[in-house]
Short mmCIF file of C-alpha atoms and ligand atoms in Angstrom, two decimals:
data_model
loop_
_atom_site.label_atom_id
_atom_site.label_comp_id
_atom_site.label_asym_id
_atom_site.label_seq_id
_atom_site.Cartn_x
_atom_site.Cartn_y
_atom_site.Cartn_z
CA MET A 1 -11.92 2.94 29.26
CA THR A 2 -12.95 0.46 26.57
CA LYS A 3 -13.81 2.18 23.33
CA SER A 4 -17.00 1.03 21.66
CA VAL A 5 -17.43 1.17 17.89
CA SER A 6 -19.43 -0.59 15.20
CA ILE A 7 -17.56 -1.59 12.06
CA LEU A 8 -19.95 -1.87 9.17
CA ILE A 9 -18.21 -3.63 6.27
CA LEU A 10 -19.86 -2.89 2.95
CA GLY A 11 -18.93 -5.57 0.43
CA ALA A 12 -18.27 -8.05 3.25
CA GLY A 13 -18.82 -11.01 0.92
CA GLY A 14 -15.53 -10.47 -0.88
CA ASP A 15 -12.09 -11.92 -0.58
CA LEU A 16 -10.63 -8.87 1.18
CA THR A 17 -12.88 -9.28 4.23
CA LYS A 18 -12.00 -12.93 4.66
CA ARG A 19 -8.32 -12.82 3.77
CA LEU A 20 -7.15 -9.51 5.25
CA LEU A 21 -9.73 -7.44 7.09
CA LEU A 22 -11.10 -9.92 9.65
CA PRO A 23 -7.68 -11.50 10.39
CA GLY A 24 -6.24 -7.97 10.79
CA LEU A 25 -9.07 -7.09 13.15
CA ALA A 26 -8.48 -10.32 15.07
CA SER A 27 -4.78 -9.50 15.48
CA LEU A 28 -5.77 -6.10 16.87
CA LEU A 29 -8.53 -7.29 19.18
CA SER A 30 -6.40 -10.07 20.60
CA VAL A 31 -3.94 -7.51 22.02
CA HIS A 32 -6.05 -4.35 22.48
CA ASP A 33 -9.20 -3.88 24.46
CA TYR A 34 -11.98 -2.54 22.25
CA ASP A 35 -15.66 -3.25 22.31
CA VAL A 36 -16.37 -3.85 18.64
CA GLN A 37 -19.58 -4.78 16.93
CA VAL A 38 -18.75 -6.31 13.53
CA LEU A 39 -21.47 -5.94 10.92
CA GLY A 40 -21.23 -7.30 7.41
CA ALA A 41 -23.37 -6.15 4.50
CA ALA A 42 -23.19 -7.67 1.05
CA ARG A 43 -25.20 -9.07 -1.80
CA GLU A 44 -24.21 -12.68 -1.00
CA GLU A 45 -26.69 -14.73 1.04
CA ARG A 46 -25.27 -15.54 4.47
CA THR A 47 -26.78 -15.98 7.94
CA ASP A 48 -25.68 -14.28 11.15
CA GLU A 49 -24.41 -17.69 12.25
CA GLN A 50 -22.24 -18.07 9.14
CA TRP A 51 -20.90 -14.55 9.62
CA ARG A 52 -20.03 -15.34 13.25
CA GLN A 53 -18.27 -18.51 12.15
CA LEU A 54 -16.23 -16.50 9.62
CA ILE A 55 -15.18 -14.11 12.42
CA ARG A 56 -14.26 -17.06 14.64
CA ASP A 57 -12.22 -18.66 11.83
CA SER A 58 -10.41 -15.36 11.23
CA PHE A 59 -9.42 -15.22 14.88
CA GLY A 60 -8.28 -18.81 14.50
CA GLN A 61 -5.81 -17.69 11.82
CA VAL A 62 -3.95 -15.43 14.24
CA THR A 63 -4.84 -16.43 17.80
CA ASP A 64 -7.17 -18.64 19.87
CA PRO A 65 -10.56 -18.72 18.06
CA ALA A 66 -12.23 -18.51 21.50
CA ASP A 67 -10.92 -14.91 21.71
CA ALA A 68 -13.64 -14.11 19.19
CA ASP A 69 -16.44 -15.22 21.48
CA ARG A 70 -16.97 -11.88 23.21
CA PHE A 71 -17.56 -10.21 19.81
CA LEU A 72 -19.93 -12.79 18.39
CA GLU A 73 -23.19 -11.99 20.12
CA SER A 74 -23.43 -8.47 18.71
CA ALA A 75 -22.08 -9.42 15.25
CA ARG A 76 -24.60 -9.29 12.42
CA TYR A 77 -24.76 -9.94 8.73
CA ILE A 78 -27.32 -8.10 6.65
CA VAL A 79 -27.97 -9.29 3.11
CA THR A 80 -27.91 -6.14 0.99
CA PRO A 81 -28.83 -6.57 -2.68
CA ASP A 82 -28.13 -2.91 -3.47
CA VAL A 83 -25.64 -1.15 -1.26
CA THR A 84 -26.34 2.18 -2.96
CA ASP A 85 -29.98 2.17 -1.83
CA VAL A 86 -30.59 5.08 0.57
CA ALA A 87 -33.26 3.32 2.67
CA ARG A 88 -31.09 0.24 3.06
CA LEU A 89 -28.08 2.35 4.03
CA GLN A 90 -30.21 4.05 6.67
CA GLU A 91 -31.18 0.62 8.04
CA LEU A 92 -27.55 -0.50 8.11
CA ILE A 93 -26.55 2.58 10.06
CA ALA A 94 -29.47 2.04 12.44
CA ALA A 95 -28.19 -1.52 13.07
CA CYS A 96 -24.95 -0.10 14.47
CA ASP A 97 -25.06 -0.11 18.29
CA HIS A 98 -22.15 2.37 18.57
CA THR A 99 -20.47 5.08 16.49
CA PRO A 100 -20.23 3.57 13.00
CA ILE A 101 -17.06 3.02 11.05
CA ILE A 102 -18.26 2.46 7.51
CA TYR A 103 -15.69 0.30 5.75
CA PHE A 104 -15.93 0.36 1.97
CA ALA A 105 -14.60 -2.98 0.71
CA LEU A 106 -16.02 -2.10 -2.70
CA PRO A 107 -14.79 -1.24 -6.21
CA PRO A 108 -14.17 2.51 -6.75
CA ALA A 109 -17.31 3.18 -8.82
CA VAL A 110 -19.57 1.54 -6.22
CA THR A 111 -17.80 3.39 -3.41
CA ALA A 112 -18.54 6.68 -5.20
CA ALA A 113 -22.21 5.73 -5.68
CA VAL A 114 -22.54 4.78 -1.98
CA CYS A 115 -20.97 8.08 -0.91
CA ALA A 116 -23.43 9.94 -3.11
CA ALA A 117 -26.32 8.03 -1.50
CA LEU A 118 -24.98 8.66 2.01
CA ARG A 119 -25.64 12.38 1.53
CA GLN A 120 -29.29 11.53 2.12
CA VAL A 121 -28.61 9.41 5.19
CA ASP A 122 -28.42 10.72 8.76
CA LEU A 123 -24.89 9.88 9.80
CA PRO A 124 -24.38 9.79 13.57
CA GLU A 125 -21.91 12.27 15.05
CA GLY A 126 -18.36 10.93 14.76
CA THR A 127 -19.06 8.47 11.91
CA ARG A 128 -15.77 7.43 10.28
CA LEU A 129 -15.28 6.31 6.70
CA ALA A 130 -12.62 3.79 5.72
CA LEU A 131 -12.00 3.47 2.00
CA GLU A 132 -10.09 0.72 0.25
CA LYS A 133 -7.81 1.42 -2.66
CA PRO A 134 -7.84 2.20 -5.51
CA PHE A 135 -9.22 5.54 -4.44
CA GLY A 136 -10.99 6.54 -7.65
CA THR A 137 -9.80 5.50 -11.09
CA ASP A 138 -7.90 8.63 -12.11
CA LEU A 139 -7.19 12.16 -10.89
CA ARG A 140 -10.61 13.46 -11.88
CA SER A 141 -12.58 10.72 -10.17
CA ALA A 142 -10.37 10.90 -7.06
CA ARG A 143 -11.05 14.66 -6.84
CA ALA A 144 -14.76 14.13 -7.30
CA LEU A 145 -14.79 11.42 -4.63
CA ASN A 146 -12.89 13.67 -2.22
CA ARG A 147 -15.42 16.46 -2.78
CA LEU A 148 -18.27 14.05 -2.12
CA ILE A 149 -16.68 12.69 1.04
CA ALA A 150 -16.03 16.20 2.33
CA GLN A 151 -19.82 16.71 2.30
CA LEU A 152 -20.27 13.70 4.59
CA VAL A 153 -17.67 13.93 7.38
CA PRO A 154 -14.60 16.03 8.24
CA GLU A 155 -11.29 14.89 6.75
CA GLU A 156 -9.97 13.65 10.15
CA GLN A 157 -12.75 11.05 10.07
CA VAL A 158 -11.74 9.73 6.64
CA PHE A 159 -9.31 6.81 6.41
CA ARG A 160 -8.04 6.03 2.92
CA ILE A 161 -6.45 2.66 3.42
CA ASP A 162 -2.92 1.81 2.38
CA HIS A 163 -1.97 -1.28 4.34
CA PHE A 164 1.69 -0.65 3.44
CA LEU A 165 1.58 2.18 5.97
CA GLY A 166 0.75 -0.49 8.54
CA MET A 167 3.83 -2.55 7.70
CA SER A 168 6.36 -2.19 10.45
CA MET A 169 9.28 -1.24 8.22
CA VAL A 170 7.46 1.64 6.73
CA LEU A 171 7.50 3.58 10.00
CA ASN A 172 10.92 2.13 10.73
CA ILE A 173 12.17 4.06 7.72
CA LEU A 174 11.62 7.21 9.75
CA GLY A 175 13.19 5.82 12.93
CA LEU A 176 16.22 4.57 11.05
CA ARG A 177 16.70 7.79 9.12
CA PHE A 178 16.20 10.29 11.90
CA ALA A 179 17.62 8.40 14.90
CA ASN A 180 21.00 7.73 13.27
CA GLN A 181 23.56 10.36 12.34
CA LEU A 182 25.03 7.73 10.07
CA PHE A 183 21.98 7.81 7.81
CA GLU A 184 20.63 11.31 8.10
CA ALA A 185 24.00 12.85 7.17
CA VAL A 186 24.09 11.07 3.82
CA TRP A 187 20.38 11.06 3.00
CA ASN A 188 20.49 13.40 0.02
CA GLY A 189 21.42 13.64 -3.64
CA ARG A 190 25.02 14.66 -2.92
CA ARG A 191 25.65 11.21 -1.43
CA ILE A 192 22.93 9.06 -2.94
CA GLU A 193 23.01 8.21 -6.63
CA ARG A 194 19.80 6.24 -7.07
CA VAL A 195 16.95 4.75 -5.03
CA GLU A 196 14.93 1.70 -6.05
CA ILE A 197 11.65 0.76 -4.41
CA VAL A 198 10.92 -2.80 -5.49
CA TYR A 199 7.96 -5.00 -4.60
CA ASP A 200 8.26 -8.18 -6.65
CA GLU A 201 5.77 -10.90 -5.80
CA THR A 202 5.85 -14.60 -6.57
CA LEU A 203 2.04 -14.73 -6.32
CA GLY A 204 -0.03 -14.68 -9.46
CA LEU A 205 -3.62 -13.48 -9.62
CA GLU A 206 -4.97 -15.65 -6.78
CA GLY A 207 -8.45 -15.58 -8.27
CA ARG A 208 -8.58 -11.76 -8.40
CA GLY A 209 -8.59 -11.47 -12.19
CA GLY A 210 -11.86 -9.54 -12.28
CA TYR A 211 -10.39 -6.75 -10.16
CA TYR A 212 -6.76 -6.88 -11.26
CA ASP A 213 -7.41 -6.80 -14.99
CA HIS A 214 -8.85 -3.30 -14.60
CA ALA A 215 -6.04 -2.11 -12.36
CA GLY A 216 -2.72 -3.67 -13.36
CA ALA A 217 0.56 -3.35 -11.50
CA LEU A 218 0.82 0.41 -12.03
CA ILE A 219 -2.42 1.23 -10.21
CA ASP A 220 -2.56 -1.78 -7.90
CA MET A 221 0.93 -1.22 -6.53
CA LEU A 222 2.93 1.80 -7.75
CA GLN A 223 0.16 4.36 -7.54
CA SER A 224 -1.48 2.90 -4.44
CA HIS A 225 1.46 1.82 -2.30
CA LEU A 226 4.96 2.49 -3.57
CA LEU A 227 4.49 6.25 -3.86
CA GLU A 228 3.56 6.33 -0.16
CA VAL A 229 6.77 4.44 0.63
CA LEU A 230 8.68 6.91 -1.54
CA ALA A 231 7.19 9.78 0.46
CA LEU A 232 8.51 8.31 3.72
CA VAL A 233 11.93 7.56 2.27
CA ALA A 234 12.29 11.09 0.94
CA MET A 235 10.42 13.33 3.41
CA GLU A 236 11.88 16.00 5.65
CA GLN A 237 11.74 15.19 9.36
CA PRO A 238 8.26 15.97 10.69
CA PRO A 239 8.43 18.27 13.74
CA LYS A 240 5.94 15.96 15.46
CA LEU A 241 4.82 12.43 14.72
CA ASN A 242 1.17 13.27 14.30
CA GLU A 243 -1.27 13.06 11.41
CA VAL A 244 -0.90 16.72 10.46
CA GLU A 245 2.89 16.91 10.41
CA LEU A 246 3.65 13.46 9.03
CA ARG A 247 1.09 13.67 6.27
CA SER A 248 1.99 17.25 5.37
CA ASN A 249 5.60 16.23 4.85
CA ALA A 250 4.56 13.19 2.83
CA ALA A 251 2.29 15.38 0.71
CA GLN A 252 5.14 17.84 0.15
CA VAL A 253 7.28 15.06 -1.35
CA LEU A 254 4.44 13.89 -3.56
CA ARG A 255 3.74 17.42 -4.82
CA ALA A 256 7.40 17.69 -5.87
CA THR A 257 7.43 14.31 -7.64
CA HIS A 258 7.09 13.88 -11.39
CA VAL A 259 8.01 11.30 -14.01
CA TRP A 260 11.71 11.59 -14.87
CA ASP A 261 12.24 14.23 -17.59
CA ASP A 262 8.44 14.38 -17.82
CA ASP A 263 8.89 11.67 -20.42
CA PRO A 264 6.73 8.64 -19.57
CA VAL A 265 7.66 6.87 -22.80
CA ALA A 266 11.37 6.80 -22.01
CA ASN A 267 10.94 6.31 -18.27
CA SER A 268 8.32 3.64 -17.83
CA ARG A 269 8.18 -0.03 -18.77
CA ARG A 270 5.42 -2.58 -18.66
CA ALA A 271 5.18 -6.30 -19.18
CA ARG A 272 2.93 -9.25 -18.49
CA TYR A 273 3.72 -12.83 -17.68
CA THR A 274 3.44 -15.79 -19.99
CA ALA A 275 3.07 -19.41 -18.87
CA GLY A 276 5.78 -20.64 -16.54
CA LYS A 277 6.61 -22.14 -13.19
CA VAL A 278 7.02 -20.21 -9.96
CA GLY A 279 8.71 -22.65 -7.59
CA ASP A 280 6.70 -25.81 -8.12
CA ARG A 281 3.49 -24.01 -9.15
CA SER A 282 2.66 -23.84 -12.84
CA LEU A 283 0.96 -20.63 -13.91
CA PRO A 284 -0.86 -20.11 -17.19
CA SER A 285 -0.18 -17.03 -19.30
CA TYR A 286 -1.75 -13.95 -17.73
CA ALA A 287 -3.86 -13.63 -20.88
CA ASP A 288 -5.36 -17.09 -20.18
CA GLU A 289 -6.14 -16.47 -16.51
CA PRO A 290 -9.85 -16.53 -15.55
CA GLY A 291 -11.45 -13.10 -15.56
CA VAL A 292 -8.81 -11.59 -17.87
CA ASP A 293 -9.56 -9.84 -21.15
CA PRO A 294 -6.24 -9.91 -23.06
CA ALA A 295 -7.39 -6.99 -25.22
CA LEU A 296 -7.15 -4.68 -22.19
CA LYS A 297 -3.36 -5.21 -22.34
CA THR A 298 -3.09 -5.10 -18.58
CA GLU A 299 0.46 -5.24 -17.26
CA THR A 300 1.53 -7.50 -14.41
CA LEU A 301 4.93 -5.82 -14.05
CA ALA A 302 5.42 -2.07 -14.03
CA GLN A 303 8.46 0.14 -13.64
CA VAL A 304 8.48 3.93 -13.53
CA THR A 305 11.36 6.32 -12.80
CA VAL A 306 10.47 9.57 -11.05
CA GLU A 307 12.30 12.62 -9.77
CA ILE A 308 11.57 14.54 -6.58
CA ASP A 309 12.18 18.13 -7.43
CA THR A 310 13.48 19.40 -4.07
CA ALA A 311 16.90 20.67 -3.00
CA ARG A 312 17.53 17.35 -1.24
CA TRP A 313 16.69 15.06 -4.15
CA ARG A 314 16.85 16.90 -7.47
CA GLY A 315 18.68 14.73 -10.05
CA VAL A 316 18.33 11.45 -8.13
CA PRO A 317 16.31 8.80 -9.99
CA PHE A 318 13.77 6.96 -7.83
CA VAL A 319 12.83 3.74 -9.63
CA LEU A 320 9.53 2.17 -8.58
CA ARG A 321 8.89 -1.39 -9.68
CA SER A 322 6.39 -4.07 -8.83
CA GLY A 323 5.20 -7.23 -10.50
CA LYS A 324 3.50 -10.56 -10.05
CA ALA A 325 4.55 -14.14 -10.80
CA LEU A 326 8.24 -13.33 -10.56
CA GLY A 327 10.84 -15.91 -9.57
CA GLU A 328 11.84 -14.22 -6.34
CA LYS A 329 9.97 -12.21 -3.74
CA VAL A 330 11.68 -8.87 -3.20
CA THR A 331 10.18 -6.18 -0.95
CA GLN A 332 12.96 -3.66 -0.68
CA VAL A 333 13.97 -0.06 -0.71
CA ARG A 334 17.52 -0.05 -2.08
CA VAL A 335 19.56 3.08 -1.63
CA HIS A 336 22.65 3.19 -3.83
CA MET A 337 25.38 5.58 -2.70
CA ARG A 338 27.54 7.56 -5.10
CA PRO A 339 30.93 5.97 -5.83
CA VAL A 340 33.98 7.16 -3.91
CA PRO A 341 37.12 8.13 -5.88
CA GLU A 342 39.73 5.46 -6.50
CA ILE A 343 41.79 4.66 -3.39
CA PRO A 344 45.52 4.47 -4.28
CA GLY A 345 47.11 1.13 -3.47
CA PHE A 346 43.89 -0.89 -3.21
CA GLY A 347 43.60 -2.11 -6.75
CA GLY A 348 40.93 0.05 -8.34
CA ALA A 349 37.79 1.87 -7.34
CA PRO A 350 35.59 0.13 -4.77
CA ALA A 351 32.03 -0.73 -5.63
CA PRO A 352 29.66 1.92 -4.24
CA ASP A 353 28.06 0.97 -0.93
CA SER A 354 24.35 0.56 -0.57
CA ILE A 355 21.63 0.37 2.06
CA MET A 356 18.73 -2.03 1.80
CA LEU A 357 15.54 -1.71 3.84
CA ASP A 358 13.15 -4.64 3.68
CA VAL A 359 9.65 -3.21 3.77
CA LYS A 360 8.07 -6.48 4.88
CA SER A 361 10.47 -8.01 7.36
CA GLY A 362 11.99 -4.83 8.72
CA ALA A 363 15.53 -6.10 8.07
CA VAL A 364 18.23 -3.58 7.20
CA GLU A 365 21.31 -4.52 5.20
CA LEU A 366 24.40 -2.42 4.62
CA ASP A 367 26.70 -3.42 1.79
CA LEU A 368 30.11 -2.17 2.76
CA THR A 369 33.51 -2.37 1.13
CA MET A 370 36.30 -3.54 3.43
CA ASN A 371 39.81 -4.86 3.10
CA GLY A 372 40.10 -8.30 1.56
CA SER A 373 40.16 -11.10 4.11
CA GLY A 374 43.29 -12.75 2.73
CA ASP A 375 45.06 -9.83 1.14
CA PRO A 376 44.58 -6.48 2.97
CA PHE A 377 45.77 -4.58 -0.12
CA THR A 378 42.57 -5.51 -1.90
CA LEU A 379 38.98 -4.56 -1.23
CA GLU A 380 35.97 -6.82 -0.96
CA ARG A 381 32.29 -6.57 -0.24
CA SER A 382 30.70 -7.44 3.10
CA THR A 383 27.13 -7.15 4.25
CA LEU A 384 25.99 -6.10 7.71
CA VAL A 385 22.52 -7.37 8.50
CA ALA A 386 20.12 -6.21 11.24
CA LYS A 387 16.93 -8.22 11.60
CA LYS A 388 13.73 -7.27 13.38
CA GLU A 389 11.08 -9.30 15.11
CA PRO A 390 7.65 -8.94 13.52
CA GLY A 391 5.24 -6.61 15.39
CA ASP A 392 2.16 -7.88 17.26
CA LEU A 393 -0.19 -6.62 14.61
CA LEU A 394 -0.72 -7.62 11.01
CA PRO A 395 -0.51 -4.61 8.66
CA TYR A 396 -4.31 -4.49 8.47
CA GLY A 397 -4.45 -4.68 12.27
CA GLN A 398 -2.13 -1.67 12.48
CA VAL A 399 -4.25 0.31 10.05
CA LEU A 400 -7.47 -0.67 11.86
CA HIS A 401 -5.88 0.39 15.14
CA GLY A 402 -5.69 3.94 13.80
CA ILE A 403 -9.26 3.81 12.57
CA LEU A 404 -10.64 2.49 15.86
CA ASP A 405 -8.65 5.12 17.75
CA GLY A 406 -9.80 7.83 15.35
CA ASP A 407 -6.17 8.65 14.46
CA PRO A 408 -5.55 9.00 10.70
CA LEU A 409 -1.73 9.11 11.06
CA LEU A 410 -1.34 5.96 8.94
CA SER A 411 -3.97 6.65 6.35
CA VAL A 412 -3.78 8.59 3.12
CA ARG A 413 -4.98 12.20 3.19
CA ALA A 414 -7.22 13.54 0.42
CA ASP A 415 -4.51 15.60 -1.28
CA MET A 416 -2.02 12.72 -1.13
CA ALA A 417 -4.43 10.41 -2.92
CA GLU A 418 -4.87 13.02 -5.65
CA GLU A 419 -1.12 13.61 -5.99
CA CYS A 420 -0.50 9.90 -6.53
CA TRP A 421 -2.91 9.94 -9.46
CA ARG A 422 -1.37 13.14 -10.81
CA ILE A 423 2.13 11.63 -10.74
CA MET A 424 1.12 8.45 -12.57
CA GLY A 425 -1.34 10.16 -14.95
CA PRO A 426 1.18 10.73 -17.80
CA VAL A 427 2.27 7.08 -17.63
CA LEU A 428 -1.30 5.81 -17.66
CA ARG A 429 -2.06 7.98 -20.68
CA ALA A 430 1.07 6.90 -22.58
CA TRP A 431 0.26 3.24 -21.92
CA LYS A 432 -3.33 3.70 -23.00
CA LYS A 433 -2.11 5.17 -26.29
CA ASP A 434 0.24 2.17 -26.66
CA GLU A 435 3.30 4.42 -26.73
CA VAL A 436 5.18 2.00 -24.47
CA PRO A 437 5.45 -1.61 -25.67
CA LEU A 438 3.88 -4.33 -23.55
CA GLU A 439 6.75 -6.75 -23.04
CA GLU A 440 6.55 -10.34 -21.78
CA TYR A 441 8.31 -12.47 -19.21
CA PRO A 442 7.83 -16.11 -18.32
CA ALA A 443 6.20 -16.63 -14.91
CA GLY A 444 8.93 -17.53 -12.45
CA SER A 445 11.62 -15.47 -14.21
CA SER A 446 13.14 -12.20 -13.02
CA GLY A 447 11.24 -10.18 -15.65
CA PRO A 448 11.86 -9.38 -19.32
CA GLU A 449 15.41 -9.57 -20.65
CA GLY A 450 17.36 -6.40 -20.12
CA TRP A 451 15.22 -4.80 -17.38
C1 BG6 B 501 -2.50 -5.32 -2.36
C2 BG6 B 501 -2.56 -5.58 -3.82
O1 BG6 B 501 -2.91 -4.02 -2.07
O2 BG6 B 501 -1.16 -5.50 -1.92
C3 BG6 B 501 -2.12 -7.01 -4.12
O3 BG6 B 501 -3.89 -5.40 -4.29
C4 BG6 B 501 -0.74 -7.24 -3.55
O4 BG6 B 501 -2.13 -7.25 -5.52
C5 BG6 B 501 -0.68 -6.82 -2.09
O5 BG6 B 501 -0.45 -8.62 -3.69
C6 BG6 B 501 0.75 -6.86 -1.57
O6 BG6 B 501 0.78 -6.65 -0.20
P1 BG6 B 501 1.11 -7.86 0.77
O7 BG6 B 501 0.95 -7.29 2.12
O8 BG6 B 501 0.12 -8.96 0.48
O9 BG6 B 501 2.51 -8.26 0.43
#
């Protein structure tokens, strides 16, 4: 049976809707049969016709634009000067032909104000809420927002979006770990020395200065995405792959995670880019980018080392790092094994082996030490590579799939969102007090010297 829902995008005038949300929806609707009414609400003036054209163009990015036609007639755009206005919210809900999915493509403070206003609105049975990151601005505001949301709908109808959970490799981490003796047997601190979760981007601000300057790499990436990846890398095997078991095990990892030595000054680093060239694109200094206030000292590269205080992982550093305008795109979980003792007769100790999981492409690489090709009494490094075909769905399509199906497996549960803020809280506070120097790196480089 075709499922019918209305997606009401609040803040539909923004970049997210155009660049990620509608193309993600198109990738989903081109392979799955849903009856979806797409409503946009935002301050920006736009006609229904223009909205329909935007939907058509988004389909055009991923499939035949004509695939959009069956969704166009019911699609509507409603100019909404104040999205926190109770009467207007009531009208928006009334414009939904089916069970509404209210999608908050809004900054955290506006999201909170809309949720407060929604307490006075009659929400139809089954209404779902989808909330973009960052979820709140710190632990306190995330808790307050969770309390507010709990007054609106049950937790199973709340979808806190982390599109990383829609990336194919992220679930592959579980398949790879639990379907292979080879991995599961060594997946612990007795065998693993260090884990790095790296998401280096070559992109700069892409016109998002107004948002990014108030977030920075720590909130935009480490707090919002990389901790969720860490939870999957480190979790115990869930007894079932459902939203309760998977998310409970992820939450357990997060509860056990804290900044290494509880010392954010020694175990975090921050930097921002100066003018430079990434490939053949010249970027200005971050401080000179439009929408940036240099006095905020926002970092564009962040690194934090954490420990997961469980029997499996105690004593193993997990290094989380992400930055913008770097010379090379790296989207990897790198698992470094402990060294083996020297092997007599082979000319010294071999380099420790390592496993690399590419979060974006799904590729897996194993760095192994084998006998030298010319001289078998030596050792040399070889890499085994397994590649994967991309899935049918874009990450946003995968996440929307869960929302349309009403399955929150791949969205962030209330307590997980709070834990992520708790973990990064000491770092945020140390940076605010300027206890960690803000270093610099030229755009297009690999980061500051010595990192
Ligand atoms: C977003 C961040 O959530 O994730 C962006 O706000 C970042 O700053 C992006 O560039 C990275 O994800 P992807 O899928 O674009 O590589």
